[in-house]
Amino acid sequence: MENLLNQLPIGLSIGAVLLLIALGLTFTFGQMGVINMAHGEFIMVGAYTAYMLQDWAGTQAAAVALPVAFALAGAMGWVLERAAIRHFYGRPLDTLLLTWGVSLVLQQAARDIFGAPNVQVVAPTWLSGGVHIGGTVIPYNRLFIMALAAVCVVGIWLYMNRSAQGRRMRAVMQNRRLAACSGVATGRVDQLTFFIGSGLAGVAGVALTLIGPVGPSLGTYYIVDAFLVVVVGGLGQLRGAVLAALALGMLNSFAEFWTNASLAKVIVFAAIVAFLQLRPQGMFVLRSRALT
Amino acid sequence: MSRIMNDKLRGYAMFAAVSALLLVVAPLALPGFRLDELAKYLCFAIAALGIGLAWGQGGMLTLGQGVFFGLGGYAMGMYLKLHDAGGDLPDFMVWSGVEELPALWAPFRNPVIALAAVVVLPVTVAALLGALVFRQRVRGAYFAILSQALAAAFVILLVGQQGLTGGTNGLTNFYDFFGFELEAESTQRGLYFVTAVVLGVLYLLARQLVKSRFGRLLIAVRDGEDRVRFLGYNPATVKTITFAISAGMAGLAGALFVPVAGIISPSLLGVVPSLELVVAVAIGGRYALAGAILGAIVMNYGKTAFSEEWAGGWLYLQGALFIGVMTLAPKGAIGVYQQIKDAVARRRSVPAPHQEKSPASLKEEVPA
């Protein structure tokens, strides 16, 4: 029983990582219907940003790395949106393949710039150690990631529900054409959405450096799971993303506990297909009279 | 009328020419090693044909075709492994300390069951997934992501079950293929012919399917699923059947790949190889079945040729090619060819004739 309880914080921290990664996707996928396969590479950009900053400024650079990675990954996302994706609206499957091409190029670029082997980012000293709860130790870096995820969620909630720009974003998400009729510059909203969504991937990348090595294929490990979070949570649904990320994280850690790592993935997949039998559009659905 | 006859004749002539090229010219002109390579490309072309059917004609972007390729491949590989081992355990099981043959393996001792499983296994998995997913109207991007997740889970499962599947190494070191020595050049040559003929037959069958009433329905589902439903058909059935057929093709491709390449391993089946197949179809031209085959052969040739020279460059080139094709020519090489042909035809006939129905006049946007 005690071992079972130990899985709880593990599941929570897996969920937090998933949530950080999926947050950006809920926007780009949810609002704009863009399946951005290059999202994983924006995570990688964030992770390498932390690595570079550590090279220049030492291990205490983590705090600076977060905003820098946000800006850098966001800028790359913005460029991608302007240069390519905006020509593909209404063709979600084509954007998927297009952005996959982009992700291939970015990965190879990382391999050429930083080398194929993984690099290590040393966590700042104030994140070493952990809290003892019962029989388990929750490392500070895991707690930091959970806190970071919570801060991001609250920040985004405030942005979407309490700012004029966020209101426009929701309007475009709910009904793009009507929003355009009402004078919302949907193109500009799209740009901003993409900037924020990609920037969040950069933040997630910095967080990932705390729990593992950084390599050119970092993004590909997480991207599929992150998409599943969005599918389960429902498109563009903040609370859906939060709940789905935590649920998948928990399910993963408990399934791993009862079986093993490889079977756990299959169990999670089966659970998702079963869940979609009940709610084909995810946990939360934007109500609409549109047919599709 | 004569124009249609001409098109038909030209189609036959094209098929005959390509057949002659593959069955006569290539075996004569290519050294054994290159012919082996070509046989591999043809295996991928069979899988790509399935994607062309499911995605190009049916609008289902399946990013997990590697799973079905793998199911077929492993079914074949398991039989070959057991056959080579005689009554003993396959070598890799001994290495990973497995004491007795797992129950999952036992049926594959029988060649008939193994050969049947090559098609039946992938078709069953695809039909099951398709029935569950399409019935609930999960489609478009959702379906793409689910199929991709299936590929990811499948590979992790294969790697994790070392004693059962050979782990990362997969199944390899086959010696005997139904009484023929696999190393021998004559066997490899024979396998090449088998692969080429299977590809040709499957292409003709797929073409017939697309032209049939079912094929029309399939294209209708792609272009307007809801309208098809309102007309009283069940799109879920149409999609499930097509998805299962495409999975069966991938399974056959995988089974042929095993003796041709001498290996089946998770690195051939995961998210990236599955996506590469889709890329090939897109570049060749997704709306034409021939485009899928063309794309698979050309892309895989390009990969081999380029990787021999400059390994990293291929990824840049592939990425760039892909971005270019998606932005400039979403209908791929065949689409470009059609456009040129139409432009030439328009210039020749001064008073514009009635609009010809060609793949180029298909709907610009396929709804997800």
mmCIF file of N, CA and C in Angstrom, chain A residues 29 33 35 37 83-84 87-102 104-113 220 223-224 227-228 230-235 260-263 265-266 269 272-274 276-282 291-292, chain B residues 55 59-61 63 129 131-133 135-142 144-150 152-154 156-157 159-161 226 230 271-272 275-276 278-279 282 286 310-313 315-316 318-320 322-324 326-327 330 364-368:
data_model
loop_
_atom_site.group_PDB
_atom_site.id
_atom_site.type_symbol
_atom_site.label_atom_id
_atom_site.label_comp_id
_atom_site.label_asym_id
_atom_site.label_seq_id
_atom_site.Cartn_x
_atom_site.Cartn_y
_atom_site.Cartn_z
ATOM 1 N N PHE A 29 -3.287 23.890 -31.441
ATOM 2 C CA PHE A 29 -4.150 22.846 -31.980
ATOM 3 C C PHE A 29 -5.615 23.227 -31.759
ATOM 4 N N GLY A 33 -6.433 24.792 -34.985
ATOM 5 C CA GLY A 33 -6.541 23.534 -35.705
ATOM 6 C C GLY A 33 -5.254 23.144 -36.386
ATOM 7 N N ILE A 35 -1.885 21.160 -36.308
ATOM 8 C CA ILE A 35 -1.134 20.114 -35.616
ATOM 9 C C ILE A 35 0.330 20.422 -35.825
ATOM 10 N N MET A 37 3.789 19.592 -35.442
ATOM 11 C CA MET A 37 4.752 18.552 -35.071
ATOM 12 C C MET A 37 6.077 19.170 -34.649
ATOM 13 N N ALA A 83 5.657 32.369 -41.977
ATOM 14 C CA ALA A 83 6.287 31.928 -43.214
ATOM 15 C C ALA A 83 5.507 30.810 -43.889
ATOM 16 N N ALA A 84 4.937 29.913 -43.092
ATOM 17 C CA ALA A 84 4.369 28.721 -43.728
ATOM 18 C C ALA A 84 2.945 28.419 -43.293
ATOM 19 N N HIS A 87 -0.527 29.727 -44.586
ATOM 20 C CA HIS A 87 -1.043 29.363 -45.897
ATOM 21 C C HIS A 87 -1.836 28.070 -45.855
ATOM 22 N N PHE A 88 -1.852 27.429 -44.692
ATOM 23 C CA PHE A 88 -2.410 26.084 -44.614
ATOM 24 C C PHE A 88 -3.671 26.007 -43.780
ATOM 25 N N TYR A 89 -4.246 27.148 -43.399
ATOM 26 C CA TYR A 89 -5.425 27.082 -42.547
ATOM 27 C C TYR A 89 -6.543 26.348 -43.251
ATOM 28 N N GLY A 90 -7.231 25.493 -42.509
ATOM 29 C CA GLY A 90 -8.298 24.695 -43.088
ATOM 30 C C GLY A 90 -7.793 23.385 -43.651
ATOM 31 N N ARG A 91 -6.488 23.146 -43.581
ATOM 32 C CA ARG A 91 -5.949 21.866 -44.050
ATOM 33 C C ARG A 91 -5.091 21.271 -42.941
ATOM 34 N N PRO A 92 -5.716 20.853 -41.849
ATOM 35 C CA PRO A 92 -4.944 20.435 -40.674
ATOM 36 C C PRO A 92 -3.980 19.286 -40.963
ATOM 37 N N LEU A 93 -4.402 18.355 -41.819
ATOM 38 C CA LEU A 93 -3.534 17.201 -42.050
ATOM 39 C C LEU A 93 -2.288 17.615 -42.825
ATOM 40 N N ASP A 94 -2.449 18.608 -43.703
ATOM 41 C CA ASP A 94 -1.278 19.072 -44.437
ATOM 42 C C ASP A 94 -0.311 19.816 -43.527
ATOM 43 N N THR A 95 -0.859 20.579 -42.570
ATOM 44 C CA THR A 95 0.063 21.275 -41.659
ATOM 45 C C THR A 95 0.850 20.271 -40.854
ATOM 46 N N LEU A 96 0.205 19.164 -40.505
ATOM 47 C CA LEU A 96 0.910 18.134 -39.740
ATOM 48 C C LEU A 96 2.164 17.700 -40.488
ATOM 49 N N LEU A 97 1.989 17.419 -41.784
ATOM 50 C CA LEU A 97 3.123 16.934 -42.562
ATOM 51 C C LEU A 97 4.132 18.048 -42.803
ATOM 52 N N LEU A 98 3.640 19.249 -43.054
ATOM 53 C CA LEU A 98 4.539 20.388 -43.252
ATOM 54 C C LEU A 98 5.414 20.610 -42.026
ATOM 55 N N THR A 99 4.765 20.673 -40.857
ATOM 56 C CA THR A 99 5.540 20.969 -39.660
ATOM 57 C C THR A 99 6.466 19.817 -39.308
ATOM 58 N N TRP A 100 6.115 18.616 -39.763
ATOM 59 C CA TRP A 100 7.048 17.516 -39.534
ATOM 60 C C TRP A 100 8.326 17.720 -40.343
ATOM 61 N N GLY A 101 8.166 18.234 -41.568
ATOM 62 C CA GLY A 101 9.346 18.576 -42.359
ATOM 63 C C GLY A 101 10.197 19.594 -41.625
ATOM 64 N N VAL A 102 9.543 20.610 -41.043
ATOM 65 C CA VAL A 102 10.264 21.617 -40.281
ATOM 66 C C VAL A 102 10.995 20.974 -39.110
ATOM 67 N N LEU A 104 12.097 17.959 -38.815
ATOM 68 C CA LEU A 104 13.275 17.206 -39.291
ATOM 69 C C LEU A 104 14.471 18.133 -39.463
ATOM 70 N N VAL A 105 14.209 19.275 -40.114
ATOM 71 C CA VAL A 105 15.291 20.220 -40.383
ATOM 72 C C VAL A 105 15.859 20.752 -39.069
ATOM 73 N N LEU A 106 14.971 21.107 -38.134
ATOM 74 C CA LEU A 106 15.438 21.658 -36.858
ATOM 75 C C LEU A 106 16.267 20.631 -36.086
ATOM 76 N N GLN A 107 15.808 19.385 -36.109
ATOM 77 C CA GLN A 107 16.558 18.344 -35.397
ATOM 78 C C GLN A 107 17.949 18.173 -35.967
ATOM 79 N N GLN A 108 18.021 18.150 -37.297
ATOM 80 C CA GLN A 108 19.330 17.958 -37.915
ATOM 81 C C GLN A 108 20.213 19.173 -37.650
ATOM 82 N N ALA A 109 19.597 20.354 -37.651
ATOM 83 C CA ALA A 109 20.360 21.563 -37.351
ATOM 84 C C ALA A 109 20.950 21.470 -35.944
ATOM 85 N N ALA A 110 20.142 21.005 -34.992
ATOM 86 C CA ALA A 110 20.640 20.862 -33.620
ATOM 87 C C ALA A 110 21.791 19.869 -33.572
ATOM 88 N N ARG A 111 21.664 18.803 -34.355
ATOM 89 C CA ARG A 111 22.715 17.791 -34.394
ATOM 90 C C ARG A 111 24.004 18.398 -34.937
ATOM 91 N N ASP A 112 23.877 19.266 -35.946
ATOM 92 C CA ASP A 112 25.075 19.866 -36.539
ATOM 93 C C ASP A 112 25.677 20.927 -35.629
ATOM 94 N N ILE A 113 24.835 21.654 -34.900
ATOM 95 C CA ILE A 113 25.352 22.742 -34.064
ATOM 96 C C ILE A 113 25.897 22.210 -32.745
ATOM 97 N N THR A 220 10.874 14.585 -29.701
ATOM 98 C CA THR A 220 10.097 13.468 -30.229
ATOM 99 C C THR A 220 9.627 12.523 -29.133
ATOM 100 N N ILE A 223 6.297 14.432 -27.784
ATOM 101 C CA ILE A 223 5.279 15.080 -28.601
ATOM 102 C C ILE A 223 4.020 14.228 -28.738
ATOM 103 N N VAL A 224 4.191 12.905 -28.888
ATOM 104 C CA VAL A 224 3.017 12.058 -29.088
ATOM 105 C C VAL A 224 2.129 12.082 -27.841
ATOM 106 N N PHE A 227 0.203 15.311 -27.548
ATOM 107 C CA PHE A 227 -0.971 15.368 -28.416
ATOM 108 C C PHE A 227 -2.121 14.564 -27.828
ATOM 109 N N LEU A 228 -1.771 13.433 -27.225
ATOM 110 C CA LEU A 228 -2.824 12.612 -26.614
ATOM 111 C C LEU A 228 -3.521 13.383 -25.495
ATOM 112 N N VAL A 230 -4.058 16.533 -25.389
ATOM 113 C CA VAL A 230 -5.005 17.466 -26.004
ATOM 114 C C VAL A 230 -6.245 16.727 -26.503
ATOM 115 N N VAL A 231 -6.027 15.551 -27.109
ATOM 116 C CA VAL A 231 -7.156 14.780 -27.627
ATOM 117 C C VAL A 231 -8.091 14.371 -26.486
ATOM 118 N N VAL A 232 -7.504 13.920 -25.382
ATOM 119 C CA VAL A 232 -8.331 13.482 -24.257
ATOM 120 C C VAL A 232 -9.002 14.674 -23.575
ATOM 121 N N GLY A 233 -8.262 15.774 -23.453
ATOM 122 C CA GLY A 233 -8.796 16.923 -22.734
ATOM 123 C C GLY A 233 -9.850 17.684 -23.519
ATOM 124 N N GLY A 234 -9.768 17.655 -24.819
ATOM 125 C CA GLY A 234 -10.672 18.434 -25.641
ATOM 126 C C GLY A 234 -9.943 19.640 -26.200
ATOM 127 N N LEU A 235 -10.277 19.992 -27.439
ATOM 128 C CA LEU A 235 -9.548 21.051 -28.123
ATOM 129 C C LEU A 235 -9.700 22.393 -27.427
ATOM 130 N N ASN A 260 4.869 -3.182 -16.376
ATOM 131 C CA ASN A 260 6.204 -2.630 -16.603
ATOM 132 C C ASN A 260 6.098 -1.493 -17.605
ATOM 133 N N ALA A 261 7.233 -0.829 -17.830
ATOM 134 C CA ALA A 261 7.194 0.412 -18.610
ATOM 135 C C ALA A 261 6.619 0.201 -20.004
ATOM 136 N N SER A 262 6.940 -0.939 -20.629
ATOM 137 C CA SER A 262 6.502 -1.090 -22.014
ATOM 138 C C SER A 262 5.022 -1.438 -22.088
ATOM 139 N N LEU A 263 4.550 -2.264 -21.162
ATOM 140 C CA LEU A 263 3.124 -2.582 -21.167
ATOM 141 C C LEU A 263 2.292 -1.361 -20.775
ATOM 142 N N LYS A 265 2.570 1.688 -21.610
ATOM 143 C CA LYS A 265 2.213 2.519 -22.768
ATOM 144 C C LYS A 265 1.003 1.952 -23.492
ATOM 145 N N VAL A 266 0.990 0.626 -23.617
ATOM 146 C CA VAL A 266 -0.114 -0.016 -24.318
ATOM 147 C C VAL A 266 -1.409 0.142 -23.523
ATOM 148 N N PHE A 269 -2.684 3.580 -23.997
ATOM 149 C CA PHE A 269 -3.304 3.738 -25.318
ATOM 150 C C PHE A 269 -4.702 3.121 -25.340
ATOM 151 N N ILE A 272 -7.147 5.218 -23.589
ATOM 152 C CA ILE A 272 -7.557 6.406 -24.336
ATOM 153 C C ILE A 272 -8.602 6.053 -25.386
ATOM 154 N N VAL A 273 -8.368 4.944 -26.108
ATOM 155 C CA VAL A 273 -9.353 4.534 -27.116
ATOM 156 C C VAL A 273 -10.693 4.244 -26.436
ATOM 157 N N ALA A 274 -10.642 3.580 -25.275
ATOM 158 C CA ALA A 274 -11.875 3.290 -24.540
ATOM 159 C C ALA A 274 -12.555 4.587 -24.110
ATOM 160 N N LEU A 276 -12.373 7.462 -25.542
ATOM 161 C CA LEU A 276 -12.958 8.153 -26.690
ATOM 162 C C LEU A 276 -14.267 7.505 -27.129
ATOM 163 N N GLN A 277 -14.499 6.247 -26.704
ATOM 164 C CA GLN A 277 -15.792 5.636 -26.969
ATOM 165 C C GLN A 277 -16.884 6.374 -26.209
ATOM 166 N N LEU A 278 -16.522 6.838 -25.005
ATOM 167 C CA LEU A 278 -17.505 7.546 -24.186
ATOM 168 C C LEU A 278 -17.609 9.005 -24.600
ATOM 169 N N ARG A 279 -16.456 9.619 -24.775
ATOM 170 C CA ARG A 279 -16.455 11.037 -25.134
ATOM 171 C C ARG A 279 -15.531 11.252 -26.316
ATOM 172 N N PRO A 280 -16.073 11.092 -27.526
ATOM 173 C CA PRO A 280 -15.227 11.140 -28.720
ATOM 174 C C PRO A 280 -14.503 12.476 -28.885
ATOM 175 N N GLN A 281 -15.001 13.525 -28.278
ATOM 176 C CA GLN A 281 -14.369 14.824 -28.501
ATOM 177 C C GLN A 281 -13.575 15.290 -27.297
ATOM 178 N N GLY A 282 -13.315 14.386 -26.390
ATOM 179 C CA GLY A 282 -12.526 14.740 -25.225
ATOM 180 C C GLY A 282 -13.394 15.094 -24.040
ATOM 181 N N LEU A 291 -21.576 21.577 -37.878
ATOM 182 C CA LEU A 291 -21.760 20.148 -38.095
ATOM 183 C C LEU A 291 -20.522 19.352 -37.689
ATOM 184 N N THR A 292 -19.367 19.881 -38.040
ATOM 185 C CA THR A 292 -18.166 19.080 -37.785
ATOM 186 C C THR A 292 -17.312 19.708 -36.710
ATOM 187 N N TRP B 55 -5.443 7.201 -47.326
ATOM 188 C CA TRP B 55 -5.315 8.644 -47.161
ATOM 189 C C TRP B 55 -5.733 9.383 -48.422
ATOM 190 N N GLY B 59 -9.120 9.758 -47.300
ATOM 191 C CA GLY B 59 -8.964 10.895 -46.406
ATOM 192 C C GLY B 59 -8.565 10.552 -44.985
ATOM 193 N N MET B 60 -8.186 9.295 -44.735
ATOM 194 C CA MET B 60 -7.759 8.930 -43.380
ATOM 195 C C MET B 60 -6.241 9.003 -43.321
ATOM 196 N N LEU B 61 -5.728 10.001 -42.638
ATOM 197 C CA LEU B 61 -4.275 10.114 -42.540
ATOM 198 C C LEU B 61 -3.798 9.143 -41.482
ATOM 199 N N LEU B 63 -0.907 7.494 -39.535
ATOM 200 C CA LEU B 63 0.503 7.698 -39.223
ATOM 201 C C LEU B 63 1.078 6.498 -38.493
ATOM 202 N N LEU B 129 -9.578 -1.338 -34.371
ATOM 203 C CA LEU B 129 -9.335 0.076 -34.065
ATOM 204 C C LEU B 129 -10.266 0.958 -34.887
ATOM 205 N N ALA B 131 -13.159 0.241 -36.280
ATOM 206 C CA ALA B 131 -14.551 0.138 -35.866
ATOM 207 C C ALA B 131 -14.800 0.974 -34.612
ATOM 208 N N LEU B 132 -13.879 0.870 -33.651
ATOM 209 C CA LEU B 132 -14.054 1.615 -32.405
ATOM 210 C C LEU B 132 -13.992 3.118 -32.650
ATOM 211 N N VAL B 133 -13.036 3.524 -33.465
ATOM 212 C CA VAL B 133 -12.749 4.945 -33.606
ATOM 213 C C VAL B 133 -13.711 5.622 -34.586
ATOM 214 N N ARG B 135 -16.625 4.656 -35.643
ATOM 215 C CA ARG B 135 -18.021 4.615 -35.224
ATOM 216 C C ARG B 135 -18.358 5.831 -34.361
ATOM 217 N N GLN B 136 -17.375 6.250 -33.570
ATOM 218 C CA GLN B 136 -17.589 7.407 -32.705
ATOM 219 C C GLN B 136 -17.266 8.720 -33.429
ATOM 220 N N ARG B 137 -17.068 8.628 -34.712
ATOM 221 C CA ARG B 137 -16.779 9.805 -35.547
ATOM 222 C C ARG B 137 -15.519 10.533 -35.107
ATOM 223 N N VAL B 138 -14.577 9.775 -34.604
ATOM 224 C CA VAL B 138 -13.252 10.344 -34.369
ATOM 225 C C VAL B 138 -12.580 10.369 -35.720
ATOM 226 N N ARG B 139 -12.152 11.558 -36.163
ATOM 227 C CA ARG B 139 -11.613 11.600 -37.521
ATOM 228 C C ARG B 139 -10.565 12.676 -37.666
ATOM 229 N N GLY B 140 -10.084 12.798 -38.892
ATOM 230 C CA GLY B 140 -9.119 13.853 -39.204
ATOM 231 C C GLY B 140 -7.903 13.784 -38.319
ATOM 232 N N ALA B 141 -7.612 14.931 -37.709
ATOM 233 C CA ALA B 141 -6.405 15.052 -36.909
ATOM 234 C C ALA B 141 -6.421 14.095 -35.716
ATOM 235 N N TYR B 142 -7.592 13.913 -35.110
ATOM 236 C CA TYR B 142 -7.680 12.999 -33.968
ATOM 237 C C TYR B 142 -7.239 11.607 -34.370
ATOM 238 N N ALA B 144 -5.358 10.779 -36.878
ATOM 239 C CA ALA B 144 -3.922 10.788 -37.195
ATOM 240 C C ALA B 144 -3.103 10.636 -35.920
ATOM 241 N N ILE B 145 -3.480 11.395 -34.896
ATOM 242 C CA ILE B 145 -2.719 11.354 -33.650
ATOM 243 C C ILE B 145 -2.851 9.993 -32.978
ATOM 244 N N LEU B 146 -4.063 9.434 -33.006
ATOM 245 C CA LEU B 146 -4.252 8.111 -32.399
ATOM 246 C C LEU B 146 -3.402 7.058 -33.102
ATOM 247 N N SER B 147 -3.394 7.117 -34.438
ATOM 248 C CA SER B 147 -2.626 6.096 -35.152
ATOM 249 C C SER B 147 -1.141 6.268 -34.863
ATOM 250 N N GLN B 148 -0.725 7.511 -34.686
ATOM 251 C CA GLN B 148 0.672 7.750 -34.352
ATOM 252 C C GLN B 148 0.996 7.216 -32.952
ATOM 253 N N ALA B 149 0.075 7.429 -32.032
ATOM 254 C CA ALA B 149 0.285 6.926 -30.677
ATOM 255 C C ALA B 149 0.353 5.400 -30.676
ATOM 256 N N LEU B 150 -0.444 4.787 -31.551
ATOM 257 C CA LEU B 150 -0.403 3.328 -31.660
ATOM 258 C C LEU B 150 0.992 2.880 -32.088
ATOM 259 N N ALA B 152 3.798 4.464 -31.632
ATOM 260 C CA ALA B 152 4.735 4.687 -30.527
ATOM 261 C C ALA B 152 4.611 3.578 -29.494
ATOM 262 N N ALA B 153 3.367 3.226 -29.126
ATOM 263 C CA ALA B 153 3.155 2.197 -28.111
ATOM 264 C C ALA B 153 3.651 0.840 -28.599
ATOM 265 N N PHE B 154 3.401 0.551 -29.859
ATOM 266 C CA PHE B 154 3.797 -0.731 -30.442
ATOM 267 C C PHE B 154 5.309 -0.921 -30.348
ATOM 268 N N ILE B 156 7.447 0.621 -28.357
ATOM 269 C CA ILE B 156 7.889 0.501 -26.963
ATOM 270 C C ILE B 156 7.621 -0.908 -26.444
ATOM 271 N N LEU B 157 6.478 -1.461 -26.837
ATOM 272 C CA LEU B 157 6.149 -2.825 -26.427
ATOM 273 C C LEU B 157 7.162 -3.820 -26.993
ATOM 274 N N VAL B 159 10.251 -3.301 -27.964
ATOM 275 C CA VAL B 159 11.572 -3.145 -27.362
ATOM 276 C C VAL B 159 11.568 -3.701 -25.942
ATOM 277 N N GLY B 160 10.465 -3.499 -25.245
ATOM 278 C CA GLY B 160 10.402 -3.909 -23.845
ATOM 279 C C GLY B 160 10.364 -5.416 -23.652
ATOM 280 N N GLN B 161 9.713 -6.133 -24.557
ATOM 281 C CA GLN B 161 9.561 -7.578 -24.373
ATOM 282 C C GLN B 161 10.709 -8.327 -25.041
ATOM 283 N N ASP B 226 -20.301 13.915 -43.937
ATOM 284 C CA ASP B 226 -21.657 14.107 -43.407
ATOM 285 C C ASP B 226 -22.710 13.941 -44.493
ATOM 286 N N PHE B 230 -25.942 11.516 -44.599
ATOM 287 C CA PHE B 230 -27.320 11.963 -44.823
ATOM 288 C C PHE B 230 -27.970 11.198 -45.966
ATOM 289 N N VAL B 271 7.371 5.700 -35.091
ATOM 290 C CA VAL B 271 6.692 6.913 -35.533
ATOM 291 C C VAL B 271 7.360 7.478 -36.784
ATOM 292 N N VAL B 272 8.686 7.533 -36.753
ATOM 293 C CA VAL B 272 9.384 8.164 -37.874
ATOM 294 C C VAL B 272 9.287 7.353 -39.166
ATOM 295 N N LEU B 275 5.884 7.797 -40.583
ATOM 296 C CA LEU B 275 5.698 9.115 -41.184
ATOM 297 C C LEU B 275 6.420 9.205 -42.519
ATOM 298 N N GLU B 276 7.602 8.571 -42.589
ATOM 299 C CA GLU B 276 8.359 8.634 -43.841
ATOM 300 C C GLU B 276 7.572 8.023 -44.992
ATOM 301 N N VAL B 278 4.328 8.070 -45.259
ATOM 302 C CA VAL B 278 3.308 9.054 -45.634
ATOM 303 C C VAL B 278 3.937 10.173 -46.460
ATOM 304 N N VAL B 279 5.143 10.587 -46.047
ATOM 305 C CA VAL B 279 5.864 11.610 -46.792
ATOM 306 C C VAL B 279 6.052 11.178 -48.233
ATOM 307 N N ALA B 282 2.932 11.529 -50.153
ATOM 308 C CA ALA B 282 2.610 12.929 -50.434
ATOM 309 C C ALA B 282 3.469 13.459 -51.569
ATOM 310 N N ARG B 286 -0.658 12.062 -53.698
ATOM 311 C CA ARG B 286 -1.527 11.221 -52.880
ATOM 312 C C ARG B 286 -2.827 10.844 -53.575
ATOM 313 N N TRP B 310 26.316 11.687 -47.847
ATOM 314 C CA TRP B 310 26.326 12.681 -46.786
ATOM 315 C C TRP B 310 25.080 12.466 -45.932
ATOM 316 N N ALA B 311 25.267 11.754 -44.817
ATOM 317 C CA ALA B 311 24.126 11.253 -44.070
ATOM 318 C C ALA B 311 23.211 12.373 -43.572
ATOM 319 N N GLY B 312 23.811 13.407 -42.971
ATOM 320 C CA GLY B 312 22.990 14.475 -42.404
ATOM 321 C C GLY B 312 22.220 15.231 -43.463
ATOM 322 N N GLY B 313 22.816 15.295 -44.647
ATOM 323 C CA GLY B 313 22.196 16.081 -45.718
ATOM 324 C C GLY B 313 20.831 15.576 -46.103
ATOM 325 N N LEU B 315 18.454 14.471 -44.273
ATOM 326 C CA LEU B 315 17.375 14.990 -43.437
ATOM 327 C C LEU B 315 17.010 16.414 -43.843
ATOM 328 N N TYR B 316 18.054 17.212 -44.129
ATOM 329 C CA TYR B 316 17.776 18.570 -44.612
ATOM 330 C C TYR B 316 16.983 18.513 -45.907
ATOM 331 N N GLN B 318 15.224 16.077 -47.199
ATOM 332 C CA GLN B 318 13.888 15.519 -47.027
ATOM 333 C C GLN B 318 12.952 16.568 -46.436
ATOM 334 N N GLY B 319 13.432 17.233 -45.380
ATOM 335 C CA GLY B 319 12.613 18.265 -44.761
ATOM 336 C C GLY B 319 12.260 19.361 -45.752
ATOM 337 N N ALA B 320 13.284 19.822 -46.471
ATOM 338 C CA ALA B 320 13.075 20.918 -47.410
ATOM 339 C C ALA B 320 12.134 20.497 -48.530
ATOM 340 N N PHE B 322 9.918 18.325 -48.420
ATOM 341 C CA PHE B 322 8.600 18.153 -47.882
ATOM 342 C C PHE B 322 7.883 19.476 -47.737
ATOM 343 N N ILE B 323 8.621 20.463 -47.163
ATOM 344 C CA ILE B 323 8.032 21.789 -47.009
ATOM 345 C C ILE B 323 7.670 22.332 -48.380
ATOM 346 N N GLY B 324 8.592 22.143 -49.332
ATOM 347 C CA GLY B 324 8.358 22.638 -50.690
ATOM 348 C C GLY B 324 7.136 22.004 -51.325
ATOM 349 N N MET B 326 4.568 20.483 -49.896
ATOM 350 C CA MET B 326 3.305 20.818 -49.243
ATOM 351 C C MET B 326 2.859 22.233 -49.591
ATOM 352 N N THR B 327 3.819 23.171 -49.714
ATOM 353 C CA THR B 327 3.416 24.551 -50.003
ATOM 354 C C THR B 327 3.126 24.753 -51.486
ATOM 355 N N PRO B 330 0.754 20.541 -53.445
ATOM 356 C CA PRO B 330 0.184 19.581 -52.493
ATOM 357 C C PRO B 330 -0.247 18.275 -53.141
ATOM 358 N N GLU B 364 -9.870 20.994 -54.198
ATOM 359 C CA GLU B 364 -8.611 21.552 -53.700
ATOM 360 C C GLU B 364 -8.371 21.150 -52.255
ATOM 361 N N GLU B 365 -9.410 21.273 -51.472
ATOM 362 C CA GLU B 365 -9.226 21.026 -50.046
ATOM 363 C C GLU B 365 -10.008 19.809 -49.623
ATOM 364 N N VAL B 366 -9.298 18.894 -49.025
ATOM 365 C CA VAL B 366 -9.974 17.719 -48.503
ATOM 366 C C VAL B 366 -10.330 17.996 -47.050
ATOM 367 N N PRO B 367 -11.615 18.038 -46.755
ATOM 368 C CA PRO B 367 -11.964 18.324 -45.356
ATOM 369 C C PRO B 367 -11.457 17.219 -44.445
ATOM 370 N N ALA B 368 -11.073 17.621 -43.274
ATOM 371 C CA ALA B 368 -10.494 16.639 -42.361
ATOM 372 C C ALA B 368 -11.567 15.702 -41.844
#
